[in-house]
mmCIF file of C-alpha atoms and ligand atoms in Angstrom:
data_model
loop_
_atom_site.group_PDB
_atom_site.id
_atom_site.type_symbol
_atom_site.label_atom_id
_atom_site.label_comp_id
_atom_site.label_asym_id
_atom_site.label_seq_id
_atom_site.Cartn_x
_atom_site.Cartn_y
_atom_site.Cartn_z
ATOM 1 C CA MET Y 26 15.378 -18.123 -5.582
ATOM 2 C CA LYS Y 27 17.841 -16.512 -3.364
ATOM 3 C CA VAL Y 28 16.943 -14.093 -0.783
ATOM 4 C CA VAL Y 29 19.508 -11.507 -0.111
ATOM 5 C CA LYS Y 30 19.553 -8.321 2.630
ATOM 6 C CA THR Y 31 23.012 -7.036 1.372
ATOM 7 C CA ILE Y 32 23.462 -4.583 -1.489
ATOM 8 C CA GLN Y 33 26.746 -6.196 -2.264
ATOM 9 C CA GLU Y 34 24.931 -9.582 -2.818
ATOM 10 C CA VAL Y 35 22.880 -8.133 -5.194
ATOM 11 C CA LYS Y 36 25.211 -6.281 -7.248
ATOM 12 C CA ASP Y 37 27.375 -9.769 -7.303
ATOM 13 C CA ALA Y 38 24.426 -11.500 -8.641
ATOM 14 C CA VAL Y 39 23.878 -8.763 -11.390
ATOM 15 C CA GLN Y 40 27.668 -8.911 -12.181
ATOM 16 C CA VAL Y 41 27.172 -12.790 -12.861
ATOM 17 C CA TRP Y 42 24.376 -12.384 -14.976
ATOM 18 C CA ARG Y 43 25.520 -9.194 -17.131
ATOM 19 C CA ALA Y 44 28.704 -11.281 -17.991
ATOM 20 C CA GLU Y 45 26.465 -14.024 -19.314
ATOM 21 C CA GLY Y 46 24.327 -11.440 -21.299
ATOM 22 C CA GLN Y 47 20.819 -12.251 -19.413
ATOM 23 C CA ASP Y 48 18.686 -9.162 -19.353
ATOM 24 C CA ILE Y 49 17.607 -8.342 -16.037
ATOM 25 C CA ALA Y 50 13.494 -7.065 -14.834
ATOM 26 C CA LEU Y 51 13.476 -5.465 -11.566
ATOM 27 C CA VAL Y 52 9.792 -5.188 -9.641
ATOM 28 C CA PRO Y 53 10.138 -2.798 -6.491
ATOM 29 C CA THR Y 54 7.588 -3.292 -4.028
ATOM 30 C CA MET Y 55 6.894 -2.912 -0.177
ATOM 31 C CA GLY Y 56 5.965 -6.768 0.133
ATOM 32 C CA PHE Y 57 3.024 -8.065 1.513
ATOM 33 C CA LEU Y 58 2.451 -9.338 -1.715
ATOM 34 C CA HIS Y 59 -0.713 -9.959 -3.505
ATOM 35 C CA ASN Y 60 -2.183 -10.501 -6.821
ATOM 36 C CA GLY Y 61 -1.625 -7.260 -8.287
ATOM 37 C CA HIS Y 62 2.359 -7.465 -6.847
ATOM 38 C CA LYS Y 63 2.127 -11.209 -9.013
ATOM 39 C CA SER Y 64 0.868 -9.696 -12.299
ATOM 40 C CA LEU Y 65 3.610 -7.441 -12.476
ATOM 41 C CA MET Y 66 6.391 -10.327 -11.879
ATOM 42 C CA ASP Y 67 4.272 -12.903 -14.158
ATOM 43 C CA LYS Y 68 5.209 -10.011 -16.923
ATOM 44 C CA ALA Y 69 8.687 -9.125 -15.964
ATOM 45 C CA ARG Y 70 9.055 -13.312 -15.812
ATOM 46 C CA LYS Y 71 7.734 -13.315 -19.071
ATOM 47 C CA GLU Y 72 9.878 -10.694 -21.024
ATOM 48 C CA ASN Y 73 13.354 -11.239 -19.203
ATOM 49 C CA ASP Y 74 16.143 -13.596 -18.422
ATOM 50 C CA LYS Y 75 16.170 -12.775 -14.976
ATOM 51 C CA VAL Y 76 13.600 -11.230 -12.328
ATOM 52 C CA VAL Y 77 14.283 -9.204 -9.088
ATOM 53 C CA VAL Y 78 12.104 -8.337 -6.894
ATOM 54 C CA SER Y 79 12.771 -5.791 -4.056
ATOM 55 C CA ILE Y 80 10.667 -6.005 -0.697
ATOM 56 C CA PHE Y 81 11.326 -2.580 1.030
ATOM 57 C CA VAL Y 82 8.623 -0.709 3.159
ATOM 58 C CA ASN Y 83 10.699 2.490 2.649
ATOM 59 C CA PRO Y 84 10.409 5.015 5.835
ATOM 60 C CA ILE Y 85 11.085 7.952 4.012
ATOM 61 C CA GLN Y 86 8.171 7.766 1.706
ATOM 62 C CA PHE Y 87 5.854 8.110 4.689
ATOM 63 C CA GLY Y 88 5.177 10.999 6.648
ATOM 64 C CA PRO Y 89 5.205 11.520 10.556
ATOM 65 C CA ASN Y 90 1.528 10.716 10.816
ATOM 66 C CA GLU Y 91 1.311 7.804 8.543
ATOM 67 C CA ASP Y 92 1.257 3.948 8.637
ATOM 68 C CA PHE Y 93 5.043 3.230 8.365
ATOM 69 C CA ALA Y 94 5.064 1.378 11.741
ATOM 70 C CA THR Y 95 1.967 -0.523 11.340
ATOM 71 C CA TYR Y 96 2.489 -1.240 7.444
ATOM 72 C CA PRO Y 97 1.835 -5.125 7.429
ATOM 73 C CA ARG Y 98 4.707 -7.489 6.754
ATOM 74 C CA ASP Y 99 4.967 -11.160 5.967
ATOM 75 C CA LEU Y 100 8.687 -12.267 4.362
ATOM 76 C CA GLU Y 101 7.571 -15.826 4.818
ATOM 77 C CA HIS Y 102 4.451 -15.474 2.455
ATOM 78 C CA ASP Y 103 6.156 -13.155 0.331
ATOM 79 C CA ARG Y 104 9.121 -15.382 -0.545
ATOM 80 C CA ALA Y 105 6.488 -18.122 -1.342
ATOM 81 C CA VAL Y 106 4.898 -15.666 -3.896
ATOM 82 C CA CYS Y 107 7.928 -14.933 -5.332
ATOM 83 C CA GLU Y 108 8.879 -18.389 -5.649
ATOM 84 C CA ALA Y 109 5.836 -19.842 -7.007
ATOM 85 C CA ALA Y 110 6.041 -16.534 -9.855
ATOM 86 C CA GLY Y 111 9.668 -18.217 -10.612
ATOM 87 C CA VAL Y 112 11.340 -14.683 -9.340
ATOM 88 C CA ASP Y 113 15.017 -15.581 -9.249
ATOM 89 C CA LEU Y 114 16.475 -12.990 -6.662
ATOM 90 C CA VAL Y 115 14.489 -11.183 -3.539
ATOM 91 C CA PHE Y 116 16.176 -8.140 -2.214
ATOM 92 C CA ALA Y 117 14.555 -7.731 1.082
ATOM 93 C CA PRO Y 118 17.283 -4.791 2.971
ATOM 94 C CA GLU Y 119 16.797 -3.224 6.570
ATOM 95 C CA LYS Y 120 16.521 -0.059 6.557
ATOM 96 C CA GLU Y 121 20.003 0.494 7.986
ATOM 97 C CA GLU Y 122 21.565 -1.092 4.687
ATOM 98 C CA MET Y 123 19.452 1.287 2.459
ATOM 99 C CA TYR Y 124 20.067 4.418 4.584
ATOM 100 C CA LYS Y 125 23.136 4.058 6.258
ATOM 101 C CA ASP Y 126 24.126 6.981 9.232
ATOM 102 C CA GLY Y 127 24.497 10.327 7.443
ATOM 103 C CA PHE Y 128 22.273 9.866 5.148
ATOM 104 C CA CYS Y 129 21.139 12.743 3.068
ATOM 105 C CA SER Y 130 20.853 12.458 -0.426
ATOM 106 C CA PHE Y 131 17.642 12.889 -2.117
ATOM 107 C CA VAL Y 132 16.263 12.576 -5.590
ATOM 108 C CA GLY Y 133 13.084 15.067 -5.931
ATOM 109 C CA MET Y 134 10.363 16.481 -8.341
ATOM 110 C CA ASN Y 135 8.653 19.648 -9.050
ATOM 111 C CA VAL Y 136 5.134 19.985 -11.525
ATOM 112 C CA LEU Y 137 4.214 16.201 -11.635
ATOM 113 C CA THR Y 138 4.306 15.889 -7.644
ATOM 114 C CA GLU Y 139 2.079 19.116 -6.734
ATOM 115 C CA GLU Y 140 -1.060 17.650 -7.097
ATOM 116 C CA LEU Y 141 -2.863 14.486 -5.885
ATOM 117 C CA CYS Y 142 -1.071 12.180 -3.313
ATOM 118 C CA GLY Y 143 1.693 14.718 -3.751
ATOM 119 C CA LYS Y 144 -0.428 17.712 -2.127
ATOM 120 C CA SER Y 145 -1.678 15.480 0.535
ATOM 121 C CA ARG Y 146 1.756 13.823 1.627
ATOM 122 C CA PRO Y 147 4.259 16.148 1.389
ATOM 123 C CA CYS Y 148 7.650 14.568 0.825
ATOM 124 C CA HIS Y 149 6.127 10.999 -0.308
ATOM 125 C CA PHE Y 150 7.358 11.168 -3.714
ATOM 126 C CA GLN Y 151 11.024 12.566 -2.746
ATOM 127 C CA GLY Y 152 11.162 9.362 -0.776
ATOM 128 C CA VAL Y 153 9.901 7.453 -3.819
ATOM 129 C CA CYS Y 154 11.993 8.705 -6.435
ATOM 130 C CA THR Y 155 15.111 8.513 -4.135
ATOM 131 C CA VAL Y 156 14.760 4.756 -2.931
ATOM 132 C CA VAL Y 157 13.580 3.527 -6.957
ATOM 133 C CA SER Y 158 16.749 5.342 -7.955
ATOM 134 C CA LYS Y 159 18.839 3.441 -5.423
ATOM 135 C CA LEU Y 160 17.402 0.644 -6.645
ATOM 136 C CA PHE Y 161 18.141 1.347 -10.071
ATOM 137 C CA ASN Y 162 21.211 2.013 -9.421
ATOM 138 C CA ILE Y 163 21.948 -1.427 -7.089
ATOM 139 C CA VAL Y 164 20.315 -3.723 -9.445
ATOM 140 C CA THR Y 165 20.867 -1.565 -13.229
ATOM 141 C CA PRO Y 166 17.838 -3.452 -14.511
ATOM 142 C CA ASP Y 167 16.628 -3.510 -18.299
ATOM 143 C CA ARG Y 168 13.085 -3.071 -17.635
ATOM 144 C CA ALA Y 169 11.272 -2.181 -14.312
ATOM 145 C CA TYR Y 170 7.413 -3.115 -13.580
ATOM 146 C CA PHE Y 171 5.399 -0.460 -12.043
ATOM 147 C CA GLY Y 172 1.400 -0.653 -11.335
ATOM 148 C CA GLN Y 173 -0.846 1.795 -12.885
ATOM 149 C CA LYS Y 174 -2.857 1.215 -9.149
ATOM 150 C CA ASP Y 175 -0.242 4.465 -8.112
ATOM 151 C CA ALA Y 176 -0.877 6.467 -11.452
ATOM 152 C CA GLN Y 177 1.088 9.481 -10.204
ATOM 153 C CA GLN Y 178 3.879 7.397 -8.964
ATOM 154 C CA LEU Y 179 4.022 5.561 -12.734
ATOM 155 C CA ALA Y 180 4.202 9.215 -14.291
ATOM 156 C CA ILE Y 181 6.707 10.644 -11.869
ATOM 157 C CA ILE Y 182 8.936 7.366 -12.143
ATOM 158 C CA LYS Y 183 8.322 7.668 -15.822
ATOM 159 C CA ARG Y 184 9.351 11.575 -15.843
ATOM 160 C CA MET Y 185 12.090 10.750 -13.600
ATOM 161 C CA VAL Y 186 13.804 7.999 -15.956
ATOM 162 C CA LEU Y 187 13.483 10.724 -18.750
ATOM 163 C CA ASP Y 188 14.947 13.413 -17.293
ATOM 164 C CA LEU Y 189 17.784 12.146 -15.579
ATOM 165 C CA ASN Y 190 18.572 9.739 -18.353
ATOM 166 C CA MET Y 191 18.546 6.459 -16.710
ATOM 167 C CA ASN Y 192 18.797 3.451 -18.776
ATOM 168 C CA VAL Y 193 15.802 1.476 -17.813
ATOM 169 C CA LYS Y 194 12.859 1.064 -19.545
ATOM 170 C CA VAL Y 195 9.703 1.434 -17.204
ATOM 171 C CA ILE Y 196 6.872 -0.622 -18.016
ATOM 172 C CA GLY Y 197 3.519 0.250 -16.204
ATOM 173 C CA CYS Y 198 0.898 -2.643 -15.782
ATOM 174 C CA PRO Y 199 -3.211 -2.589 -15.356
ATOM 175 C CA ILE Y 200 -4.914 -2.794 -12.114
ATOM 176 C CA ILE Y 201 -5.680 -5.960 -10.432
ATOM 177 C CA ARG Y 202 -8.974 -6.072 -8.838
ATOM 178 C CA GLU Y 203 -10.781 -8.366 -6.384
ATOM 179 C CA ALA Y 204 -14.065 -10.018 -8.030
ATOM 180 C CA ASP Y 205 -16.052 -7.059 -6.886
ATOM 181 C CA GLY Y 206 -13.875 -4.394 -8.267
ATOM 182 C CA LEU Y 207 -11.975 -3.300 -5.018
ATOM 183 C CA ALA Y 208 -8.468 -2.815 -6.600
ATOM 184 C CA MET Y 209 -5.996 -5.075 -4.518
ATOM 185 C CA SER Y 210 -3.600 -3.313 -1.844
ATOM 186 C CA SER Y 211 -1.651 -4.400 0.982
ATOM 187 C CA ARG Y 212 -3.689 -1.685 3.045
ATOM 188 C CA ASN Y 213 -6.788 -3.603 2.181
ATOM 189 C CA THR Y 214 -5.913 -5.826 5.231
ATOM 190 C CA TYR Y 215 -6.531 -2.770 7.754
ATOM 191 C CA LEU Y 216 -10.236 -2.901 6.930
ATOM 192 C CA SER Y 217 -13.194 -4.386 8.785
ATOM 193 C CA ALA Y 218 -15.761 -6.274 7.075
ATOM 194 C CA GLU Y 219 -18.407 -3.277 7.196
ATOM 195 C CA GLU Y 220 -15.470 -1.086 5.629
ATOM 196 C CA ARG Y 221 -14.353 -3.783 3.153
ATOM 197 C CA LYS Y 222 -17.840 -3.542 2.073
ATOM 198 C CA ALA Y 223 -18.002 0.466 1.962
ATOM 199 C CA ALA Y 224 -14.519 0.504 0.101
ATOM 200 C CA LEU Y 225 -16.415 -0.735 -3.152
ATOM 201 C CA ILE Y 226 -17.019 3.104 -3.712
ATOM 202 C CA LEU Y 227 -13.923 3.555 -4.906
ATOM 203 C CA SER Y 228 -14.104 1.367 -7.962
ATOM 204 C CA GLN Y 229 -18.247 2.356 -8.238
ATOM 205 C CA THR Y 230 -17.441 5.796 -8.487
ATOM 206 C CA LEU Y 231 -14.969 5.315 -11.029
ATOM 207 C CA ASP Y 232 -17.289 3.115 -13.031
ATOM 208 C CA LEU Y 233 -20.139 5.972 -13.041
ATOM 209 C CA ALA Y 234 -17.169 8.543 -14.322
ATOM 210 C CA GLU Y 235 -16.544 6.197 -17.161
ATOM 211 C CA LYS Y 236 -20.072 6.167 -17.444
ATOM 212 C CA MET Y 237 -20.537 9.724 -17.451
ATOM 213 C CA ALA Y 238 -17.629 10.683 -19.613
ATOM 214 C CA LYS Y 239 -18.796 7.837 -22.401
ATOM 215 C CA GLU Y 240 -22.322 9.643 -22.327
ATOM 216 C CA GLY Y 241 -20.947 13.133 -23.047
ATOM 217 C CA GLY Y 242 -22.110 16.344 -22.046
ATOM 218 C CA TYR Y 243 -19.808 17.162 -19.021
ATOM 219 C CA ASP Y 244 -17.029 18.837 -18.492
ATOM 220 C CA ALA Y 245 -14.526 17.976 -15.400
ATOM 221 C CA LYS Y 246 -15.946 20.343 -13.015
ATOM 222 C CA SER Y 247 -19.764 18.751 -13.255
ATOM 223 C CA LEU Y 248 -18.124 15.472 -13.528
ATOM 224 C CA LEU Y 249 -16.231 15.773 -10.442
ATOM 225 C CA ASN Y 250 -19.130 17.342 -8.390
ATOM 226 C CA ALA Y 251 -21.358 14.503 -9.182
ATOM 227 C CA LEU Y 252 -18.296 11.962 -8.227
ATOM 228 C CA LYS Y 253 -17.940 13.423 -4.965
ATOM 229 C CA LYS Y 254 -21.739 13.151 -4.255
ATOM 230 C CA ASN Y 255 -21.557 9.775 -4.918
ATOM 231 C CA ILE Y 256 -18.735 9.083 -2.341
ATOM 232 C CA GLU Y 257 -20.259 11.410 0.183
ATOM 233 C CA ALA Y 258 -23.366 9.380 0.100
ATOM 234 C CA GLU Y 259 -21.324 6.456 1.890
ATOM 235 C CA PRO Y 260 -21.144 7.312 5.699
ATOM 236 C CA LEU Y 261 -17.814 5.921 6.398
ATOM 237 C CA ALA Y 262 -16.436 7.230 3.369
ATOM 238 C CA ARG Y 263 -14.132 10.774 3.661
ATOM 239 C CA ILE Y 264 -12.883 12.077 0.659
ATOM 240 C CA ASP Y 265 -9.011 13.282 0.750
ATOM 241 C CA TYR Y 266 -9.064 14.241 -3.183
ATOM 242 C CA VAL Y 267 -11.056 13.571 -6.308
ATOM 243 C CA GLU Y 268 -9.632 14.850 -9.403
ATOM 244 C CA ALA Y 269 -9.690 14.785 -13.385
ATOM 245 C CA VAL Y 270 -6.038 15.241 -14.236
ATOM 246 C CA ASN Y 271 -4.053 15.278 -17.254
ATOM 247 C CA VAL Y 272 -2.098 11.392 -17.582
ATOM 248 C CA LEU Y 273 1.401 13.072 -18.405
ATOM 249 C CA THR Y 274 1.423 16.350 -16.464
ATOM 250 C CA MET Y 275 -1.095 15.490 -13.487
ATOM 251 C CA LYS Y 276 -2.651 18.788 -13.428
ATOM 252 C CA PRO Y 277 -6.353 19.377 -13.390
ATOM 253 C CA VAL Y 278 -8.024 19.639 -16.934
ATOM 254 C CA GLU Y 279 -11.523 21.167 -17.401
ATOM 255 C CA GLU Y 280 -12.429 19.672 -20.618
ATOM 256 C CA LEU Y 281 -12.570 15.439 -20.478
ATOM 257 C CA SER Y 282 -10.843 13.963 -23.147
ATOM 258 C CA GLU Y 283 -8.736 10.334 -23.723
ATOM 259 C CA SER Y 284 -6.000 11.730 -21.627
ATOM 260 C CA THR Y 285 -7.813 12.421 -18.718
ATOM 261 C CA LEU Y 286 -7.380 10.365 -15.630
ATOM 262 C CA VAL Y 287 -9.698 10.316 -12.808
ATOM 263 C CA ALA Y 288 -7.880 9.585 -9.805
ATOM 264 C CA MET Y 289 -8.927 9.727 -5.668
ATOM 265 C CA ALA Y 290 -7.775 9.250 -2.489
ATOM 266 C CA VAL Y 291 -10.727 8.249 -0.026
ATOM 267 C CA TYR Y 292 -10.825 7.340 3.982
ATOM 268 C CA ILE Y 293 -12.496 4.548 4.808
ATOM 269 C CA GLY Y 294 -12.433 4.482 8.534
ATOM 270 C CA LYS Y 295 -8.949 5.387 8.946
ATOM 271 C CA THR Y 296 -7.434 3.400 6.159
ATOM 272 C CA ARG Y 297 -6.684 5.773 2.898
ATOM 273 C CA LEU Y 298 -7.249 3.953 -0.165
ATOM 274 C CA ILE Y 299 -6.397 5.107 -3.861
ATOM 275 C CA ASP Y 300 -7.722 4.501 -7.512
ATOM 276 C CA ASN Y 301 -7.790 5.647 -10.658
ATOM 277 C CA ARG Y 302 -9.054 5.195 -14.097
ATOM 278 C CA MET Y 303 -8.585 6.376 -17.682
ATOM 279 C CA ILE Y 304 -12.186 7.210 -18.127
ATOM 280 C CA LEU Y 305 -12.462 7.585 -22.116
ATOM 281 C CA GLY Y 306 -9.862 4.428 -22.350
ATOM 282 C CA GLY Y 307 -6.528 6.521 -23.000
ATOM 283 C CA GLU Y 308 -3.417 4.861 -22.994
ATOM 284 C CA GLN Y 309 -1.353 5.393 -19.413
HETATM 285 P P1 AMP X 4 3.248 -1.481 -2.793
HETATM 286 O O1 AMP X 4 4.137 -2.643 -2.416
HETATM 287 O O2 AMP X 4 1.833 -0.934 -2.734
HETATM 288 O O3 AMP X 4 4.646 -0.290 -2.915
HETATM 289 O O4 AMP X 4 3.006 -2.003 -4.922
HETATM 290 C C1 AMP X 4 4.425 -2.661 -5.485
HETATM 291 C C2 AMP X 4 4.084 -2.195 -6.774
HETATM 292 O O5 AMP X 4 2.942 -3.010 -7.371
HETATM 293 C C3 AMP X 4 3.579 -0.877 -7.299
HETATM 294 O O6 AMP X 4 4.228 -0.324 -8.570
HETATM 295 C C4 AMP X 4 2.356 -0.884 -7.336
HETATM 296 O O7 AMP X 4 1.230 0.393 -8.299
HETATM 297 C C5 AMP X 4 2.106 -2.429 -8.127
HETATM 298 N N1 AMP X 4 0.566 -2.279 -7.007
HETATM 299 C C6 AMP X 4 -0.117 -2.387 -6.076
HETATM 300 N N2 AMP X 4 -1.177 -2.812 -6.229
HETATM 301 C C7 AMP X 4 -1.355 -3.349 -7.705
HETATM 302 C C8 AMP X 4 -2.757 -3.639 -8.164
HETATM 303 N N3 AMP X 4 -4.001 -3.845 -7.401
HETATM 304 N N4 AMP X 4 -2.633 -3.864 -9.224
HETATM 305 C C9 AMP X 4 -1.357 -3.751 -10.145
HETATM 306 N N5 AMP X 4 -0.472 -3.450 -9.767
HETATM 307 C C10 AMP X 4 -0.234 -3.081 -7.966
#
């Protein structure tokens, strides 16, 4: 496995693979890799000849008061995880390599970015679409793997690929959780022992949402009221949003159906965590 820092080194490796007729997977990450990331790599490994993992904490998807500076980083650990997963190439550029002096071109999106994380984090998805477009141009993958943990991001990337005629198949992968239900996230490392317990409120509230939706008799409004009440009973939790949206459009729904995604962002202390579920078992 090679670890490279320059765009040219990635392009050189890809050129050789292409000449050999190999198909190529990309798994974009911000590093501090855990089993959620590993599940993407494992699927990529099974379905492709070559697997590229990018590790890049992308400055332009963070707002001015967010955690870009403190986001956890550990390249040695990440290298070992990638090696064990049978990855062929790790691309870990510095920010100056990705954003040269004078950088001023961005990929943006309307509609799908207007709710949920897009509402609380203006510019976040412009940063995501821009960096993912750059990675697609650099790696030219046949397939790219994204987690359903970031459900809005997955919907946005699928739409971007469709709208901009990009030659890549976007593959969504299920959310990997700790044994007690907490969705794995690099940001879980910010939690104190007490906060770690309180963080279970997210997955527990999604369990409740699924149970209520399956029972029937609730519209989105009554469901969301019950979910908010459930979260508010946890003293360390502060709701950013809890919404029931259509999984393709990311727009709020009134009635619950197979295409309804319940998504939430909740602060546990200072740490903002996200989680989501298709509450009636539909496809994401
Ligand atoms: P990140 O490093 O947080 O930007 O995540 C990189 C990729 O891993 C994204 O496509 C995420 O959706 C995915 N991912 C992160 N956490 C999980 C998880 N718990 N289960 C599945 N995929 C995940």
